[in-house]
mmCIF file of the C-alpha atoms, coordinates in Angstrom:
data_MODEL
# 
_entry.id   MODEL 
# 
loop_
_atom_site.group_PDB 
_atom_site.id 
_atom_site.type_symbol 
_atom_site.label_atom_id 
_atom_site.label_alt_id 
_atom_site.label_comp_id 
_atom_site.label_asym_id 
_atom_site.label_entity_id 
_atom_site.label_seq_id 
_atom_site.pdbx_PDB_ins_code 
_atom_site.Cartn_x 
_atom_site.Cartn_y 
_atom_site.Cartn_z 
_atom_site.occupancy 
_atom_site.B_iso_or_equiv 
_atom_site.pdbx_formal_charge 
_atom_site.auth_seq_id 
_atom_site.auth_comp_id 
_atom_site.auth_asym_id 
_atom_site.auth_atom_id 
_atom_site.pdbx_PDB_model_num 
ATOM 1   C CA . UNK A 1 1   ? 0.000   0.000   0.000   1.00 0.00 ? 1   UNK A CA 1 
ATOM 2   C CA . UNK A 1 2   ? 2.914   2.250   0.498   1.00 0.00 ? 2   UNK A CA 1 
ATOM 3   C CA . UNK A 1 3   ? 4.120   1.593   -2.701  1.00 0.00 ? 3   UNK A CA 1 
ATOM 4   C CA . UNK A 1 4   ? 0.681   2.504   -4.520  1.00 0.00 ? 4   UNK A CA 1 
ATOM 5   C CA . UNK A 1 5   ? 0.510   5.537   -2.133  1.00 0.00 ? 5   UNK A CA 1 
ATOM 6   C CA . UNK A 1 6   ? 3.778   6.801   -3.284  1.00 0.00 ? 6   UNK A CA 1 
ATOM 7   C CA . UNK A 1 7   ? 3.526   6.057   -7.095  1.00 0.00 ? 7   UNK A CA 1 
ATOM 8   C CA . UNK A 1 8   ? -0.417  7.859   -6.800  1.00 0.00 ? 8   UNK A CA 1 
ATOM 9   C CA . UNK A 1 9   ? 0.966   11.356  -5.365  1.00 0.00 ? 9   UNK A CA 1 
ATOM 10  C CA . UNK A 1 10  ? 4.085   11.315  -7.696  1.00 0.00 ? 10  UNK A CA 1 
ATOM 11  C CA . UNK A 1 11  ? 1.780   10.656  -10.738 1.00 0.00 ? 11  UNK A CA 1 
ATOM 12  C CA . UNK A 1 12  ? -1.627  13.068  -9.580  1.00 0.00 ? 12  UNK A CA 1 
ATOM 13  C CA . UNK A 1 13  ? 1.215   15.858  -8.426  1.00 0.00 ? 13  UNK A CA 1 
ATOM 14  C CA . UNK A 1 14  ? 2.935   15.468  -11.781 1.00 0.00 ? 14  UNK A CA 1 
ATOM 15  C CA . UNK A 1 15  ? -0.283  15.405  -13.734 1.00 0.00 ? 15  UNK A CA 1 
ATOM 16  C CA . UNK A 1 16  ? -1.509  18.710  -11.939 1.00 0.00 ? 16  UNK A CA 1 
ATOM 17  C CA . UNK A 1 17  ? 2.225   20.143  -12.264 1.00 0.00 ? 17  UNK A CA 1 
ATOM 18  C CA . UNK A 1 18  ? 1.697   19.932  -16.086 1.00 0.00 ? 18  UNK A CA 1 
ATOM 19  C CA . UNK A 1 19  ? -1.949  21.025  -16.061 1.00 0.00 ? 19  UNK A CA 1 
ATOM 20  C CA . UNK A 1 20  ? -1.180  24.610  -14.292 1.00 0.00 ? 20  UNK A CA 1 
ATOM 21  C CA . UNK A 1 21  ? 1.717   24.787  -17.079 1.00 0.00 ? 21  UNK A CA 1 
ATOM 22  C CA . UNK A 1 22  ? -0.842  24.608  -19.384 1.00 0.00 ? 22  UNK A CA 1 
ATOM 23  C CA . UNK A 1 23  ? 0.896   21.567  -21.099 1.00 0.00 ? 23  UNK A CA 1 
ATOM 24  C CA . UNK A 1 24  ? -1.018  20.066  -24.018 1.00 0.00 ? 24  UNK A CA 1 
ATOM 25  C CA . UNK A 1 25  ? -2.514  16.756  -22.963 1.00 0.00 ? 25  UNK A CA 1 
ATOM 26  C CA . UNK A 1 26  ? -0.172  14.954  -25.458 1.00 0.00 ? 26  UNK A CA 1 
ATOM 27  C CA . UNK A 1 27  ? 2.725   16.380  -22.464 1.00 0.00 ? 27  UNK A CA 1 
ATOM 28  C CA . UNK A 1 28  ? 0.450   15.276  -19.746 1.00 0.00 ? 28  UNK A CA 1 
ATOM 29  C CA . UNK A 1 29  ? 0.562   11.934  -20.860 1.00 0.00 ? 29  UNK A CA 1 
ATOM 30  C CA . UNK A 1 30  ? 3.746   11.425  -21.705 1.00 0.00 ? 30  UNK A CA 1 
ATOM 31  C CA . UNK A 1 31  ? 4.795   13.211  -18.016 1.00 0.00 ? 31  UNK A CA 1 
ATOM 32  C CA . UNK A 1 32  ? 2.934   11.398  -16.619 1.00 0.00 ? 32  UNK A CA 1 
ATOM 33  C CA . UNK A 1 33  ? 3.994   7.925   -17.999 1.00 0.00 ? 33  UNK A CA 1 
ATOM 34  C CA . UNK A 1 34  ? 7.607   9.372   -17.625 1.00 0.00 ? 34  UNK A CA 1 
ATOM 35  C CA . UNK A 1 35  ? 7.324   9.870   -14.315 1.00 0.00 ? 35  UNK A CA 1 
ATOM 36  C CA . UNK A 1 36  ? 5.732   6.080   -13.954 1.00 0.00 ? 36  UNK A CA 1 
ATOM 37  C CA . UNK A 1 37  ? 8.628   4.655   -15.438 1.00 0.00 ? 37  UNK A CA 1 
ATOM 38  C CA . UNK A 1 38  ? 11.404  6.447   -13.735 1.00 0.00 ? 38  UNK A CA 1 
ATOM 39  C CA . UNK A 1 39  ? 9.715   6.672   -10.301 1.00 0.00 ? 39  UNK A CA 1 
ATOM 40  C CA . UNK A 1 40  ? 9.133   2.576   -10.709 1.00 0.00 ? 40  UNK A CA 1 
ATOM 41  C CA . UNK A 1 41  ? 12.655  2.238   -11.524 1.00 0.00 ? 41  UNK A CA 1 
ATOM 42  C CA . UNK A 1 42  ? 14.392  4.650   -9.052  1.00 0.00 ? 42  UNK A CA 1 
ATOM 43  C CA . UNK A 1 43  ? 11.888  2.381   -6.296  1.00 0.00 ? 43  UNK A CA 1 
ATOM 44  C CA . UNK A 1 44  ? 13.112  -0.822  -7.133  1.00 0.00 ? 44  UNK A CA 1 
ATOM 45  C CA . UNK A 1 45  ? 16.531  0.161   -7.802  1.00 0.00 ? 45  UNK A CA 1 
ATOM 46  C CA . UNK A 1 46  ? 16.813  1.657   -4.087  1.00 0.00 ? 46  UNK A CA 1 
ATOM 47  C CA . UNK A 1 47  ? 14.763  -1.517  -2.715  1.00 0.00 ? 47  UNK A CA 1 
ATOM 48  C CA . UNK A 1 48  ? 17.739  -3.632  -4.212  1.00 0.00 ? 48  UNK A CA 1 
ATOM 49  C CA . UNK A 1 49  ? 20.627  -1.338  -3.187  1.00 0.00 ? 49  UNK A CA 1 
ATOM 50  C CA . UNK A 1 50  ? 18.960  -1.162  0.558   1.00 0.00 ? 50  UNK A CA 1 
ATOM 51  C CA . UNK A 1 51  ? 17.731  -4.929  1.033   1.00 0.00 ? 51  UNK A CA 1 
ATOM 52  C CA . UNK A 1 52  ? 21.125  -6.325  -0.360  1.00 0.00 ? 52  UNK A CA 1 
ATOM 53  C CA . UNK A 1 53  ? 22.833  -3.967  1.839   1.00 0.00 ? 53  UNK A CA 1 
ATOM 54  C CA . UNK A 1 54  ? 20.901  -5.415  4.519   1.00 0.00 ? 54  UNK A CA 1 
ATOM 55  C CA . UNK A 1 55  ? 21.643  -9.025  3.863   1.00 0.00 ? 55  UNK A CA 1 
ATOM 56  C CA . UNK A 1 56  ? 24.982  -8.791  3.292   1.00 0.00 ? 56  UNK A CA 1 
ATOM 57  C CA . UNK A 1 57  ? 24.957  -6.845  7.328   1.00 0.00 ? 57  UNK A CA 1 
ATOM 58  C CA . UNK A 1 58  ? 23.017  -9.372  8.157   1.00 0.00 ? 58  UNK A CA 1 
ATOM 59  C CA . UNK A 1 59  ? 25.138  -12.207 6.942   1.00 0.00 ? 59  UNK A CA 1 
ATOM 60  C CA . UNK A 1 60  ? 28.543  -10.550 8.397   1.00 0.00 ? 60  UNK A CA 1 
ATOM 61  C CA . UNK A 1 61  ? 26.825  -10.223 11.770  1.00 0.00 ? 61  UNK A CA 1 
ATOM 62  C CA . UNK A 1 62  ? 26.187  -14.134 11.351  1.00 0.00 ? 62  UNK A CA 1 
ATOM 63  C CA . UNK A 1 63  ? 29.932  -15.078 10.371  1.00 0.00 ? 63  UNK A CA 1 
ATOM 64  C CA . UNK A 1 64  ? 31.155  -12.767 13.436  1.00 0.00 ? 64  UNK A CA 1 
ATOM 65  C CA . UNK A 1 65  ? 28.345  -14.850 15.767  1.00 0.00 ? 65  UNK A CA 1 
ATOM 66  C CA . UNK A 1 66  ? 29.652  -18.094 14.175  1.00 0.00 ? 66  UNK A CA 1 
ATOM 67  C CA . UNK A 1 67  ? 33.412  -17.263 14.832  1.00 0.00 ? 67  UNK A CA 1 
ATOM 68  C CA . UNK A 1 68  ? 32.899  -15.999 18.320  1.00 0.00 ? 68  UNK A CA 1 
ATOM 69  C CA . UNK A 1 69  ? 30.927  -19.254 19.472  1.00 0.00 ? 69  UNK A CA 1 
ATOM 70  C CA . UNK A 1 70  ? 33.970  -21.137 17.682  1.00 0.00 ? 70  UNK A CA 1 
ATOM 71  C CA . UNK A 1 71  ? 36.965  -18.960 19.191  1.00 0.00 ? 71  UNK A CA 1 
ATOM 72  C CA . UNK A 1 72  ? 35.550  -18.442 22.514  1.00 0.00 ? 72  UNK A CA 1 
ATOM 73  C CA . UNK A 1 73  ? 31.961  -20.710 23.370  1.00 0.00 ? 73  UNK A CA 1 
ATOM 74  C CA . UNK A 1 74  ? 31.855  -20.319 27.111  1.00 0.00 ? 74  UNK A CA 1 
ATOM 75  C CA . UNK A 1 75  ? 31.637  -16.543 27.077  1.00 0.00 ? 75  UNK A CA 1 
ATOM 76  C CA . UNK A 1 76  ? 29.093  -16.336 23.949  1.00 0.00 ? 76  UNK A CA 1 
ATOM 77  C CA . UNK A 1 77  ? 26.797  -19.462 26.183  1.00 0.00 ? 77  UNK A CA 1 
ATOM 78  C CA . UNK A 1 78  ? 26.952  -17.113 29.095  1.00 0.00 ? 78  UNK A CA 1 
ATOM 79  C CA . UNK A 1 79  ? 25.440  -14.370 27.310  1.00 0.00 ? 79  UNK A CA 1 
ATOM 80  C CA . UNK A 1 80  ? 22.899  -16.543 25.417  1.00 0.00 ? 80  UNK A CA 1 
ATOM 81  C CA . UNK A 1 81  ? 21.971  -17.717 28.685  1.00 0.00 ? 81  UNK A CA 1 
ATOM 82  C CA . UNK A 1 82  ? 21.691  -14.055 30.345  1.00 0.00 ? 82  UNK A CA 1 
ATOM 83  C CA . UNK A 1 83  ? 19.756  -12.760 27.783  1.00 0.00 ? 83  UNK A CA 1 
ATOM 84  C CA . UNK A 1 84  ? 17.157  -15.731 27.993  1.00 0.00 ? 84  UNK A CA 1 
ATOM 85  C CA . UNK A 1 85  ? 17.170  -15.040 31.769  1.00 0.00 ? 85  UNK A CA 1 
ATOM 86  C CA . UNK A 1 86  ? 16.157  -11.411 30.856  1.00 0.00 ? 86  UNK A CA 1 
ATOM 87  C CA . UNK A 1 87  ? 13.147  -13.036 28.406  1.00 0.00 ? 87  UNK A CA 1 
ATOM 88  C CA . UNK A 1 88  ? 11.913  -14.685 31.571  1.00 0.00 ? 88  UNK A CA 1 
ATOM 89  C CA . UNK A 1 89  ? 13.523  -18.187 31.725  1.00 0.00 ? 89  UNK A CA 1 
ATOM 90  C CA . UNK A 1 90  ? 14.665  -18.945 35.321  1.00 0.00 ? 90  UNK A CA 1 
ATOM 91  C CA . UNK A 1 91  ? 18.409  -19.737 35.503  1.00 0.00 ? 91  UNK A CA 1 
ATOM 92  C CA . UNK A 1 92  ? 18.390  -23.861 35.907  1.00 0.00 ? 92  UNK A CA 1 
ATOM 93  C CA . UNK A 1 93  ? 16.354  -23.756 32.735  1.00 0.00 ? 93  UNK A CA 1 
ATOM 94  C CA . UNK A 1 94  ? 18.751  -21.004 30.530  1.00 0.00 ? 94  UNK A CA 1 
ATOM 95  C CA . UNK A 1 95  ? 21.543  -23.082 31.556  1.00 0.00 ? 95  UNK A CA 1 
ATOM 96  C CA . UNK A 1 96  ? 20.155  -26.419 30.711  1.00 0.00 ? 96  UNK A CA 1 
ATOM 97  C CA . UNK A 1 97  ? 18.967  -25.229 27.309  1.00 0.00 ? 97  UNK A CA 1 
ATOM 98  C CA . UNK A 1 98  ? 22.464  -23.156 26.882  1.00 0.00 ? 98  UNK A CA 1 
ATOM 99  C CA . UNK A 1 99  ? 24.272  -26.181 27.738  1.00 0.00 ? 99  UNK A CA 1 
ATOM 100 C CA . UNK A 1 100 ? 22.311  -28.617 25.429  1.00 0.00 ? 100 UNK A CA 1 
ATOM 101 C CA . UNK A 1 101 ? 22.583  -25.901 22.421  1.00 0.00 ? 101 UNK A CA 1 
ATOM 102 C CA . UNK A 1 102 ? 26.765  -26.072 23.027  1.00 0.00 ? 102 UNK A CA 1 
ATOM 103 C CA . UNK A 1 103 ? 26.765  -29.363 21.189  1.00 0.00 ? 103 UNK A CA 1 
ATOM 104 C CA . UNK A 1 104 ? 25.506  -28.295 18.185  1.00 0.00 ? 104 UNK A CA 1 
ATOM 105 C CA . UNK A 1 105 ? 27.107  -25.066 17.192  1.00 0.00 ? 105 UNK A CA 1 
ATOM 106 C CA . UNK A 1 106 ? 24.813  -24.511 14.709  1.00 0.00 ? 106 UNK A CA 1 
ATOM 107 C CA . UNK A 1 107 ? 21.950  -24.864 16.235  1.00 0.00 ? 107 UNK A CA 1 
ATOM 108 C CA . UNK A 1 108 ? 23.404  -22.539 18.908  1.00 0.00 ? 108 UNK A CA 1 
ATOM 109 C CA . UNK A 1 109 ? 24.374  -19.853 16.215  1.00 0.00 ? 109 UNK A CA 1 
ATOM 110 C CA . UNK A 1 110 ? 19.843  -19.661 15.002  1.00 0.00 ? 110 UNK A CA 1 
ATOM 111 C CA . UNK A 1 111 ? 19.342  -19.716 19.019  1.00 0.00 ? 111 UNK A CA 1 
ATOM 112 C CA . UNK A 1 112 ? 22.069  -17.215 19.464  1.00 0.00 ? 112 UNK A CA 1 
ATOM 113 C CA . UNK A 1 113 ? 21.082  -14.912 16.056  1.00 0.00 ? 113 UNK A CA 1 
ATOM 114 C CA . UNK A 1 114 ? 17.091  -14.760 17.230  1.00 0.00 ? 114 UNK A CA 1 
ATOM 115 C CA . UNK A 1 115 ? 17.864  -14.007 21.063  1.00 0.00 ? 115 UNK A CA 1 
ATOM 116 C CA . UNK A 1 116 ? 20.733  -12.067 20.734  1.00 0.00 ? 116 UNK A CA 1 
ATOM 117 C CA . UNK A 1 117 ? 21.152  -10.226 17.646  1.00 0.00 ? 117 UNK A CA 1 
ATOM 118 C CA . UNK A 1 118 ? 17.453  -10.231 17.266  1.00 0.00 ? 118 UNK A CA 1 
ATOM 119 C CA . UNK A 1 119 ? 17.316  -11.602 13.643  1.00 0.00 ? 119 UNK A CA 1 
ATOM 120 C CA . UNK A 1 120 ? 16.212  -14.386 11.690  1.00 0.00 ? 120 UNK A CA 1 
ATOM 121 C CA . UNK A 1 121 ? 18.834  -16.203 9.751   1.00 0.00 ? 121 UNK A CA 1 
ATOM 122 C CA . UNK A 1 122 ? 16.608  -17.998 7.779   1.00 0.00 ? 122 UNK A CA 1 
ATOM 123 C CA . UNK A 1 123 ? 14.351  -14.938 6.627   1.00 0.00 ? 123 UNK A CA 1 
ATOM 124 C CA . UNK A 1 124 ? 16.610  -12.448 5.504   1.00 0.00 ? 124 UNK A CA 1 
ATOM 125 C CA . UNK A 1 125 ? 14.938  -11.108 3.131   1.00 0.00 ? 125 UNK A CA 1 
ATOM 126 C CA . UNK A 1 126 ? 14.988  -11.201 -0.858  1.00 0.00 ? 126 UNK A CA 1 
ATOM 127 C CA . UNK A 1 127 ? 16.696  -8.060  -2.591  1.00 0.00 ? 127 UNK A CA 1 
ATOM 128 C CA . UNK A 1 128 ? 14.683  -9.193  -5.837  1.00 0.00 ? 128 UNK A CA 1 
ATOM 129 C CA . UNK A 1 129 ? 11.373  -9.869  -4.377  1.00 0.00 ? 129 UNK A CA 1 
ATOM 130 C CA . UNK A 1 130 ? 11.341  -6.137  -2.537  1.00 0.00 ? 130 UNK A CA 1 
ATOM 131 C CA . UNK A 1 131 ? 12.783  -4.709  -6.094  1.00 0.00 ? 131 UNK A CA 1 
ATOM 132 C CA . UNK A 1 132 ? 9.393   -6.031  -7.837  1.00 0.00 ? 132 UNK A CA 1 
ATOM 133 C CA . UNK A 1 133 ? 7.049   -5.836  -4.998  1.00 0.00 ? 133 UNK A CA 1 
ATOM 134 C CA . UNK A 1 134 ? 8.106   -2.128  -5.043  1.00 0.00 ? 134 UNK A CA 1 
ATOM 135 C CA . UNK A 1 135 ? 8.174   -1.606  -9.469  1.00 0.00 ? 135 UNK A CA 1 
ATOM 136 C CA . UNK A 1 136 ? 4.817   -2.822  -9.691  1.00 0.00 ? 136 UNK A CA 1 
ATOM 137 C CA . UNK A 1 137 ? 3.226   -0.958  -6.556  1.00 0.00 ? 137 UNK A CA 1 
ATOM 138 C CA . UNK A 1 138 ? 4.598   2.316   -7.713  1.00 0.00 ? 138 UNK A CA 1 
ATOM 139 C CA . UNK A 1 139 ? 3.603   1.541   -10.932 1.00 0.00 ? 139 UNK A CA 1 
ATOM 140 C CA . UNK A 1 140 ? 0.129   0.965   -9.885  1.00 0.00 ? 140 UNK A CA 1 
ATOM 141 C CA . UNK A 1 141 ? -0.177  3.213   -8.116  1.00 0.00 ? 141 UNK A CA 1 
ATOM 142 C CA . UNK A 1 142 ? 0.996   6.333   -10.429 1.00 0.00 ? 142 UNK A CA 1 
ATOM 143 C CA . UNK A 1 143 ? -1.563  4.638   -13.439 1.00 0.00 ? 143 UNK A CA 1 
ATOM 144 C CA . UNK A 1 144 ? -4.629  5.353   -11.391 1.00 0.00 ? 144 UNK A CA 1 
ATOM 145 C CA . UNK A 1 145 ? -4.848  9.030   -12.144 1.00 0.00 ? 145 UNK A CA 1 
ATOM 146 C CA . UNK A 1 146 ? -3.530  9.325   -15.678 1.00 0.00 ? 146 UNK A CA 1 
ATOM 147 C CA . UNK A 1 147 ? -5.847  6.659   -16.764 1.00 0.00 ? 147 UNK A CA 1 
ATOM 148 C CA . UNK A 1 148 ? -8.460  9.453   -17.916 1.00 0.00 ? 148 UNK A CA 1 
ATOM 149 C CA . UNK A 1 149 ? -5.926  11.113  -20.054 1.00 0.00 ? 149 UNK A CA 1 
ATOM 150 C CA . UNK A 1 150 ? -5.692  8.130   -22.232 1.00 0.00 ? 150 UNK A CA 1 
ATOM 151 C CA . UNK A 1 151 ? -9.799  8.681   -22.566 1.00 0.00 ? 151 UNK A CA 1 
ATOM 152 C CA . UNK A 1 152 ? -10.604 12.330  -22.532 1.00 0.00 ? 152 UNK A CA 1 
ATOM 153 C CA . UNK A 1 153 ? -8.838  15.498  -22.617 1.00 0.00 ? 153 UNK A CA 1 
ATOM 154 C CA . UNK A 1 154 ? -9.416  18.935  -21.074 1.00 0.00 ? 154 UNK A CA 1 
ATOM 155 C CA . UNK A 1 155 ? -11.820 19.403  -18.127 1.00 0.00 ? 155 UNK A CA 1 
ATOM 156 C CA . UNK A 1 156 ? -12.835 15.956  -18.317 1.00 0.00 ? 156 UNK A CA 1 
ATOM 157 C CA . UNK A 1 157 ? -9.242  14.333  -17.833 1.00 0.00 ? 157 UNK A CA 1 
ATOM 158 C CA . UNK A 1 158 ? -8.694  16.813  -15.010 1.00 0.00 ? 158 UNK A CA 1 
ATOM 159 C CA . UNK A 1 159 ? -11.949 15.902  -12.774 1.00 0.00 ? 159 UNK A CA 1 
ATOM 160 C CA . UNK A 1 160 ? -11.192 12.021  -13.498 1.00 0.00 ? 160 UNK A CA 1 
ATOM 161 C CA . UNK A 1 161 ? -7.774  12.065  -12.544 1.00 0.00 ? 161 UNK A CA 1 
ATOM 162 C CA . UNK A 1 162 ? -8.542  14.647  -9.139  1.00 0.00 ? 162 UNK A CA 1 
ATOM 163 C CA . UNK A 1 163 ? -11.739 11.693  -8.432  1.00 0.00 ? 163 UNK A CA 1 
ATOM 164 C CA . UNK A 1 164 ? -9.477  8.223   -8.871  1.00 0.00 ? 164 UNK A CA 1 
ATOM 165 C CA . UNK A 1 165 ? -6.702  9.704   -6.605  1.00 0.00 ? 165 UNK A CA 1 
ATOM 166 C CA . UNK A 1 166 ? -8.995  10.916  -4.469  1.00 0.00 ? 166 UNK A CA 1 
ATOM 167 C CA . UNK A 1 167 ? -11.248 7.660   -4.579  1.00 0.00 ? 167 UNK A CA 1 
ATOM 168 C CA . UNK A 1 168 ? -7.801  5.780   -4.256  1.00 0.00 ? 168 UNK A CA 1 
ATOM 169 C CA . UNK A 1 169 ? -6.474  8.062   -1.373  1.00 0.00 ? 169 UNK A CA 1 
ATOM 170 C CA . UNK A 1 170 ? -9.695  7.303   0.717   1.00 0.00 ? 170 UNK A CA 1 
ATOM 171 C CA . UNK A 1 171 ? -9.242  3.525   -0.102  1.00 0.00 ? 171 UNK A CA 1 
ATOM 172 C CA . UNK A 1 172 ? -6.051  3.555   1.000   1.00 0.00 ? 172 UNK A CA 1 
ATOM 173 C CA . UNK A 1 173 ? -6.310  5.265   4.301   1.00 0.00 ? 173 UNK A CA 1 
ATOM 174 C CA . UNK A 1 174 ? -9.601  2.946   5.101   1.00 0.00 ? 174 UNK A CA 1 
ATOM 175 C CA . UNK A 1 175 ? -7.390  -0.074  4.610   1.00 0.00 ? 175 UNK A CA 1 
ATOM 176 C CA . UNK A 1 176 ? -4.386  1.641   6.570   1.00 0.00 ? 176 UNK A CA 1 
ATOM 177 C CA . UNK A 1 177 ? -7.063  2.705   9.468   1.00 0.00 ? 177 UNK A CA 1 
ATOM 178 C CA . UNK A 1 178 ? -7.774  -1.175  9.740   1.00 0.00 ? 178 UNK A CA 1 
ATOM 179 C CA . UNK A 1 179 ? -4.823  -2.269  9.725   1.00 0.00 ? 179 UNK A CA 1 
ATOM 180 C CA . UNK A 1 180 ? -3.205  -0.061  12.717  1.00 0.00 ? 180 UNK A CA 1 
ATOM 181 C CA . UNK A 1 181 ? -6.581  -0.343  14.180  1.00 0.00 ? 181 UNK A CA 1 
ATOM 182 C CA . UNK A 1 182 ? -7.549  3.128   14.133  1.00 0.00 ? 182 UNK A CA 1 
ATOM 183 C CA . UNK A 1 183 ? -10.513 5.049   13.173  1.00 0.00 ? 183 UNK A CA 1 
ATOM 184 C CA . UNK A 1 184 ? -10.796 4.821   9.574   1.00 0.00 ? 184 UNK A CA 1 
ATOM 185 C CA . UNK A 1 185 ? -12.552 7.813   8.364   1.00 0.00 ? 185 UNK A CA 1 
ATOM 186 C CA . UNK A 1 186 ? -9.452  9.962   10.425  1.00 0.00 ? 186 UNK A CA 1 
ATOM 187 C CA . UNK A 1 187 ? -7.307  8.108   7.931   1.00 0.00 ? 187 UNK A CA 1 
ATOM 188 C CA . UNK A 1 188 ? -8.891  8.193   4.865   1.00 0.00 ? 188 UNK A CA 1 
ATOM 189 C CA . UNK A 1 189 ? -9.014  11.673  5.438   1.00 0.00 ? 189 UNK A CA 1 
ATOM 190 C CA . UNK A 1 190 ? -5.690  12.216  6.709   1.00 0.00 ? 190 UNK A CA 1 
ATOM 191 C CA . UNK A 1 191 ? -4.676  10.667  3.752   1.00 0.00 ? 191 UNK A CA 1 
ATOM 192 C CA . UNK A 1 192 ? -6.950  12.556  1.239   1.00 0.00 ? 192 UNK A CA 1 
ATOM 193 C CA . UNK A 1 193 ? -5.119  15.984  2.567   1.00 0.00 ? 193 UNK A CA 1 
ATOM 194 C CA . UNK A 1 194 ? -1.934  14.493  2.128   1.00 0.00 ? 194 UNK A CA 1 
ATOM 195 C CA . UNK A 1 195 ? -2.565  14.008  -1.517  1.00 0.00 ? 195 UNK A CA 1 
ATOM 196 C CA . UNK A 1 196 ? -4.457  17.214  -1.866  1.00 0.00 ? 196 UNK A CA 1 
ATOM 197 C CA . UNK A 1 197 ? -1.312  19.003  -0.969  1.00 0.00 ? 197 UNK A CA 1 
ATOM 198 C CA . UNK A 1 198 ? 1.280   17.780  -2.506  1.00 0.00 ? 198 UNK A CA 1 
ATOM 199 C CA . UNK A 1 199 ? -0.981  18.057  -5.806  1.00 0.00 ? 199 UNK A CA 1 
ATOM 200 C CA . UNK A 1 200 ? -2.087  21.758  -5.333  1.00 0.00 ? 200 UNK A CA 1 
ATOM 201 C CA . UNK A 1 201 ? 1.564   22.866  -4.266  1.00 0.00 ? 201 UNK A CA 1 
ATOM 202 C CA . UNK A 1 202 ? 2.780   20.921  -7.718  1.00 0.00 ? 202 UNK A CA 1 
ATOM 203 C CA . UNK A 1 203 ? -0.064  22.933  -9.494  1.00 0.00 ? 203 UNK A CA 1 
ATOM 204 C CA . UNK A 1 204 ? 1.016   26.425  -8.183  1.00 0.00 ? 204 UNK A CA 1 
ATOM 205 C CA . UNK A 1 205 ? 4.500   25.708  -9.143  1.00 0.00 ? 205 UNK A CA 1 
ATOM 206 C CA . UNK A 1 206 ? 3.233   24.929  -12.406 1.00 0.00 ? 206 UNK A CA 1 
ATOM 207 C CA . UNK A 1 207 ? 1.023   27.565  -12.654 1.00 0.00 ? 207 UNK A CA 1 
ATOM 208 C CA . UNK A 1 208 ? 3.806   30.098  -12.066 1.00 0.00 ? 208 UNK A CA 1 
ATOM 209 C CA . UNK A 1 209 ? 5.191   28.283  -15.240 1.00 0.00 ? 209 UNK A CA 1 
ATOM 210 C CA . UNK A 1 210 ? 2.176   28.892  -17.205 1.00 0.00 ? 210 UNK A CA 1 
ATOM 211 C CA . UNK A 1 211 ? -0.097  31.258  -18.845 1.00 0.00 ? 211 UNK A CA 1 
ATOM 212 C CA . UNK A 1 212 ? -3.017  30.003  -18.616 1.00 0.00 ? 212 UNK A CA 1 
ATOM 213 C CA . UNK A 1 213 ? -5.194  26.445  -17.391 1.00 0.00 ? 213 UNK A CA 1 
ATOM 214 C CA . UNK A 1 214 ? -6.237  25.370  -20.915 1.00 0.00 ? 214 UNK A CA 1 
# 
C-alpha cells in the first residue's frame, strides 16, 4: 500500500504540475507515464541497493556470531543464557537449554542470532522480491490518475484524474485505518489531505510556469 501511495501522489502531483503549465494533454501523458517509469525504476533500484545492503549486514553479523561461538563458546553461552534469563527463563532452565545448544554449534548460532542479535537467519529477506514488490506498486499506483488522459482530454481528464486519486487516497487510508486499528474515516481523510497538498503545491508551481489552465 505504500508503494501505490507513493507512485499515486508522484503521478496526480505530476499530472496537476503539467496542467497549471498549461501543457497540451499529449505532455500530460507522456509526463505522466515518464514519471511512472522512472519513479518505478528509481523504487526498485533503491529496494535492491537497501535490502542487499541489509543481507549482506546481516550475513557478516552471522559469520562474526559463528566465529565468536567457535573462538571463545563459554563466554558467547553465558550471554545466550543471560539474555534468555532477561526473556523470563529462570536460571536452571537457561543453563540447561544453553548447555544442550553447546553441542551443536549450529543450532546454537539460530538460538544465538534470534535471542541475541534479534534476527532471523533464515528470513533475511529477498533483494529481488522487494525490487518487484516495489516496481509494480509504484507503478500501480501512479496509473490510477492518468488513466483518464488516455480517454478524454481537457476538463474531463482533469476531474477524473482529481476523483481516482482521491477515490484511491480514501481507499487507502480505510485499509491503513484497519490495519493499525484506528478510526478509519481519520485516515482516509488524513490521507486525502496528504494528496491534496502535494498536488495543489505541484499545481502552483506549475502555474507560475504557465499562462493560462487550458
Amino acid at each position: 500500500m505504500l508503494g501505490v501511495n507513493d507512485g499515486l501522489a508522484v503521478s496526480i502531483s505530476d499530472i496537476l504540475a503539467m496542467v497549471g503549465a498549461a501543457a497540451t494533454p499529449e505532455v500530460v501523458r507522456l509526463a505522466g507515464l515518464a514519471s511512472l517509469v522512472a519513479g518505478a525504476a528509481s523504487m526498485a533500484v533503491g529496494e535492491y541497493i537497501s535490502m542487499r545492503a541489509q543481507v549482506e549486514l546481516l550475513d557478516r553479523l552471522l559469520v562474526d556470531a559463528r566465529e565468536a561461538i567457535r573462538a571463545d563458546p563459554e563466554r558467547e553461552h553465558a550471554i545466550l543464557q543471560d539474555t534468555m534469563q532477561r526473556h523470563g527463563f529462570d536460571e536452571a532452565t537457561a543453563c540447561a537449554a544453553t548447555r544442550d545448544l553447546s553441542r551443536d554449534p549450529e543450532r546454537a548460532l539460530l538460538v544465538y542470532a534470534r535471542a541475541v542479535l534479534g534476527m532471523n537467519p533464515e528470513e533475511l529477506g529477498s533483494p529481488w522480491a522487494s525490487a518487484l514488490s516495489s516496481l509494480a506498486t509504484f507503478a500501480a499506483g501512479a496509473m490510477v490518475p492518468l488513466v483518464p488522459w488516455f480517454i478524454t482530454t481537457g476538463v474531463s481528464a482533469v476531474v477524473g484524474s482529481l476523483a481516482l486519486a482521491g477515490g484511491a487516497a480514501v481507499v487507502i487510508g480505510r485499509l491503513l485505518g484497519q490495519l493499525t486499528g484506528r478510526w478509519w474515516i481519520r485516515s482516509a481523510l488524513r490521507q486525502l489531505a496528504a494528496i491534496a497538498l502535494a498536488s495543489g503545491i505541484t499545481f502552483l508551481a506549475g502555474w507560475l510556469f504557465g499562462a493560462t489552465v487550458f
